[in-house]
mmCIF file of C-alpha atoms in Angstrom:
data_model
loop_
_atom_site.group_PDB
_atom_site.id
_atom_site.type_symbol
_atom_site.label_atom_id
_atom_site.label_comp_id
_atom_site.label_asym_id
_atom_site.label_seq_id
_atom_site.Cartn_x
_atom_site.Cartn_y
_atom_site.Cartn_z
ATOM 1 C CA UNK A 1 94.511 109.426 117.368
ATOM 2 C CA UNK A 2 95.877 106.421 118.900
ATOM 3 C CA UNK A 3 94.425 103.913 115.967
ATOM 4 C CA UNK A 4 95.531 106.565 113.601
ATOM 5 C CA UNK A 5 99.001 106.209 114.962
ATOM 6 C CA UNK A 6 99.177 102.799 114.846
ATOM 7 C CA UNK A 7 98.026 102.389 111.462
ATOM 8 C CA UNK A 8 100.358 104.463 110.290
ATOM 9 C CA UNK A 9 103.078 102.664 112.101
ATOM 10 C CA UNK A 10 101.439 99.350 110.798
ATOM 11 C CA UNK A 11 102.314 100.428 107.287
ATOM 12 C CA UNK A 12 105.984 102.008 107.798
ATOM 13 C CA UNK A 13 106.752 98.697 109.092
ATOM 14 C CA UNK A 14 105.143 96.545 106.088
ATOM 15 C CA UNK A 15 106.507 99.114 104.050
ATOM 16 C CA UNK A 16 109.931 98.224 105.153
ATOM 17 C CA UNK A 17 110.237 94.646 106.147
ATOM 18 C CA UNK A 18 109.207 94.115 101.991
ATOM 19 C CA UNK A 19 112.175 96.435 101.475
ATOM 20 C CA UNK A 20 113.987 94.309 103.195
ATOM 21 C CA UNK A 21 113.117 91.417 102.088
ATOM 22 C CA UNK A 22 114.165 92.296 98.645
ATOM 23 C CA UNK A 23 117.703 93.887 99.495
ATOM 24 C CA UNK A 24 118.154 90.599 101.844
ATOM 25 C CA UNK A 25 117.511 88.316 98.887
ATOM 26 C CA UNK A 26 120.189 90.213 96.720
ATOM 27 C CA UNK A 27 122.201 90.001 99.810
ATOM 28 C CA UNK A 28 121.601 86.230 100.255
ATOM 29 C CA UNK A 29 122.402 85.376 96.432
ATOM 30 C CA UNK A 30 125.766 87.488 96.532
ATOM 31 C CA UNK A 31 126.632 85.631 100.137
ATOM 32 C CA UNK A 32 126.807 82.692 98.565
ATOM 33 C CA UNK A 33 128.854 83.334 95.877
ATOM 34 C CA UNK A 34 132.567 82.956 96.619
ATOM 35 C CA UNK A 35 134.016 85.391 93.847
ATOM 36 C CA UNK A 36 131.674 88.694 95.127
ATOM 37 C CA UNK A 37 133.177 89.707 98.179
ATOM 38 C CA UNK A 38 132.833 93.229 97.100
ATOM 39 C CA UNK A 39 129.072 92.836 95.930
ATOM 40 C CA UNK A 40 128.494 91.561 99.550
ATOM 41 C CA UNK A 41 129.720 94.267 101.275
ATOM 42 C CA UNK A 42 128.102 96.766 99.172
ATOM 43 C CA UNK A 43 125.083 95.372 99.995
ATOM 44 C CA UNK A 44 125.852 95.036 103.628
ATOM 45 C CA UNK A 45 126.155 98.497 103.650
ATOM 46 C CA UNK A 46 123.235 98.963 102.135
ATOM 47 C CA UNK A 47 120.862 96.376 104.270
ATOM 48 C CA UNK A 48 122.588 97.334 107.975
ATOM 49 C CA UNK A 49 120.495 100.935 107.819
ATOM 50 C CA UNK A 50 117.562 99.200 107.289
ATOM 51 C CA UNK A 51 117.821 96.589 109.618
ATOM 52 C CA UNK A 52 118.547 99.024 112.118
ATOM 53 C CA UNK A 53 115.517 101.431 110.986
ATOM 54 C CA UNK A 54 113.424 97.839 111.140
ATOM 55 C CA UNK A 55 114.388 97.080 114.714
ATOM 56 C CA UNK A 56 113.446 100.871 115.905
ATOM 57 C CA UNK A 57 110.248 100.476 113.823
ATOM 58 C CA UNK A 58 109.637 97.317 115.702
ATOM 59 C CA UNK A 59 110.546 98.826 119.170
ATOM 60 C CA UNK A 60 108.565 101.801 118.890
ATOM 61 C CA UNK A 61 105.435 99.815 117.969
ATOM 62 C CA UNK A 62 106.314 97.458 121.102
ATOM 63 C CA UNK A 63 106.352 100.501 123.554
ATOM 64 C CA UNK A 64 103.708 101.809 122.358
ATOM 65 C CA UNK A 65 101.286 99.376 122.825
ATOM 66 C CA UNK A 66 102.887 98.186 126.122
ATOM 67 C CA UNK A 67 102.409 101.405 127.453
ATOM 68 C CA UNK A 68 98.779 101.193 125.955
ATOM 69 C CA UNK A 69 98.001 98.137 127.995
ATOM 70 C CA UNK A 70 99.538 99.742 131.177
ATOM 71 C CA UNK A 71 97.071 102.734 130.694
ATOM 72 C CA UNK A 72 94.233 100.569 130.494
ATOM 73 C CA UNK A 73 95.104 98.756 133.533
ATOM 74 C CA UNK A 74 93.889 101.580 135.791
#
């Protein structure tokens, strides 16, 4: 169950870091072009949820498997 869990968690995150990655290098491209302020905060707005959902992701995971080692311990 535990594997199972992690696995699974293993995949949400690759699942969305490669999101990411592609909204970031949209995001990127736009940044650095003066004349689309508006196209950068569009996609601002669209990257900050996932960001967010990325650092939970990545929190969860840590937790978990702290907590993991701390059982072991025993």
């Amino acid at each position: 169950m535990i594997l199972l869990s992690l696995i699974t968690s293993k995949f949400c995150f690759e699942a969305l870091t490669k999101n990411l990655a592609s909204s970031l290098k949209v995001f990127t491209i736009s940044f650095f072009d003066v004349n689309s302020s508006e196209l950068f905060k569009t996609k601002w707005q669209e990257i900050k949820p996932k960001i967010l959902i990325l650092i939970k992701v990545a929190a969860y995971i840590f937790i978990f498997i702290f907590l993991e080692k701390k059982s072991f311990q025993f």
